[in-house]
Amino acid sequence: MKPKTAKIMTVVGARPNFMKAAPIIAAIRDHNKGVTSSRGTESTGNSQLMLESVLVHTGQHYDEAMSDRFFADLNIPKPDVHLGVGSGSHAAQTADVIKKFEEVLQREKPDLLIVVGDVNSTLGCALVAAKISFDANGTKPLVAHVEAGLRSFDRGMPEEINRIVTDHVADLLFVTEESGLRNLRDEGIPDEKVHFVGNTMIDSLMAFKDQANSSKILDKLGLRNSNGGSGSSGGTAPYALLTLHRPSNVDQSATLLNILEGLEELSSTYPVIFPAHPRTQKKVAEFGFERFFEIGNGSGERKESRTAHADGRIRLVEPLGYLDFLCLMGNAAVVVTDSGGIQEETTCLGVPCVTVRENTERPITVKVGTNVLAGTSKDGIREAARKQLNSKFSGAVPEGWDGKSAQRILAVICREIEKRRSV
Ligand code: UD1
């Protein structure tokens, strides 16, 4: 008998989406192999549904460094549809996603749409799917939100608005940590829509950690000890890794200046490697803050071989691919960041993390993991960096962050599609 099929559409748009979606796309492929072979589909709930996967890239991020490199590193197939949206104001970018995605959704008519994370593409596509009608009966896809329930309680963050709206139009909410369950309950979202599955970003980390260890980035950046060694900190001189891109941290010159001054003690003690987001690079030039940085070339390689931190300047390099960044993170003495995902990845790697924000939507990383919230004051950053550099605490890995989240998500998805068809 021919197996029953269902069409699953997955949307990615911006850099942090790629590592969250990659394991789901891989799990769909493995599930299908299980349906057609004797291996079975135990890991996805024994469903015999064949899943047709359609991958849509909105093009919110479009550079080789911000997008293409991640497809290669994470083994993601070429998108079936590319919307070519690009940059713009929040309204213009989201509106463009909405307009272009509606045509695609109407044409493809999937059974279920997966959106991940909290970027403008997540919100735009979820909204379209929640309001579409494929026929006179009002048929529409189920909407699944991966990484639901996270809340910073700071509505000044564009991502917070995206999270709240996406969660409230979604049919299936896949939660990464206990705070998400609480937040969704507090907002009145029915329990039956909510599934605690763990973290697909950590699925990617586990799948690619070994490969990342073979990255040549430590050599390229001259971070090896003179006695050599490979991969582990045994062969690596102590260094810090920095990322900063949040509009609230980099868009105002006084705030960015304050942060850079807060980092001076760290950067005169250790090399600080800073793969800088395009937004941040533009702001550094606009504010004339080049004096804080030794600017590397596009490949991330150093121009000179002098000790990186000799003059206390931060080493600014182009954004890195997934494997190189994972390698740098895993070997760092401390990571300083305002990213969401990096708080989770450092927790999983047991690497101390200083988050340059007043709040986090990922409190589990502070509660059981290696993360501390530094705030954005000079003193706060300086003290948090000092504390974390002396920390012996390697933290614990949160519940369900075990590399199997995508399988759990697919099990729920197959069950829900079958349930919907049976009524
Ligand atoms: C977006 C997400 C943010 C995420 C971040 C990760 C939203 C609201 N924000 O912010 O949650 O943490 O991605 O990177 O969706 N640019 C390039 N090349 C690119 C992409 C962007 O040069 O490939 C430049 C553009 O000039 C643009 C700026 O970077 O103006 C910002 O890009 P945008 O997508 O608007 O937001 P991000 O700050 O990247």
mmCIF file with all atom_site columns, C-alpha atoms in Angstrom, residues 69 82 85 89 93 218 253 294 302 317 334 350:
data_model
loop_
_atom_site.group_PDB
_atom_site.id
_atom_site.type_symbol
_atom_site.label_atom_id
_atom_site.label_alt_id
_atom_site.label_comp_id
_atom_site.label_asym_id
_atom_site.label_entity_id
_atom_site.label_seq_id
_atom_site.pdbx_PDB_ins_code
_atom_site.Cartn_x
_atom_site.Cartn_y
_atom_site.Cartn_z
_atom_site.occupancy
_atom_site.B_iso_or_equiv
_atom_site.pdbx_formal_charge
_atom_site.auth_seq_id
_atom_site.auth_comp_id
_atom_site.auth_asym_id
_atom_site.auth_atom_id
_atom_site.pdbx_PDB_model_num
ATOM 1  C CA . ARG A 1 69  ? 27.934 29.649 4.644  1.00 0.00 ? 69  ARG A CA 1
ATOM 2  C CA . HIS A 1 82  ? 13.717 32.093 -2.000 1.00 0.00 ? 82  HIS A CA 1
ATOM 3  C CA . VAL A 1 85  ? 13.313 40.062 0.923  1.00 0.00 ? 85  VAL A CA 1
ATOM 4  C CA . SER A 1 89  ? 12.759 48.880 8.407  1.00 0.00 ? 89  SER A CA 1
ATOM 5  C CA . GLN A 1 93  ? 10.850 43.968 5.893  1.00 0.00 ? 93  GLN A CA 1
ATOM 6  C CA . LEU A 1 218 ? 42.366 28.827 15.966 1.00 0.00 ? 218 LEU A CA 1
ATOM 7  C CA . SER A 1 253 ? 26.963 55.889 20.281 1.00 0.00 ? 253 SER A CA 1
ATOM 8  C CA . GLU A 1 294 ? 42.402 45.972 15.374 1.00 0.00 ? 294 GLU A CA 1
ATOM 9  C CA . ARG A 1 302 ? 45.351 38.317 11.004 1.00 0.00 ? 302 ARG A CA 1
ATOM 10 C CA . VAL A 1 317 ? 36.917 40.084 12.140 1.00 0.00 ? 317 VAL A CA 1
ATOM 11 C CA . VAL A 1 334 ? 34.933 33.463 28.367 1.00 0.00 ? 334 VAL A CA 1
ATOM 12 C CA . GLY A 1 350 ? 30.208 24.569 29.930 1.00 0.00 ? 350 GLY A CA 1
#
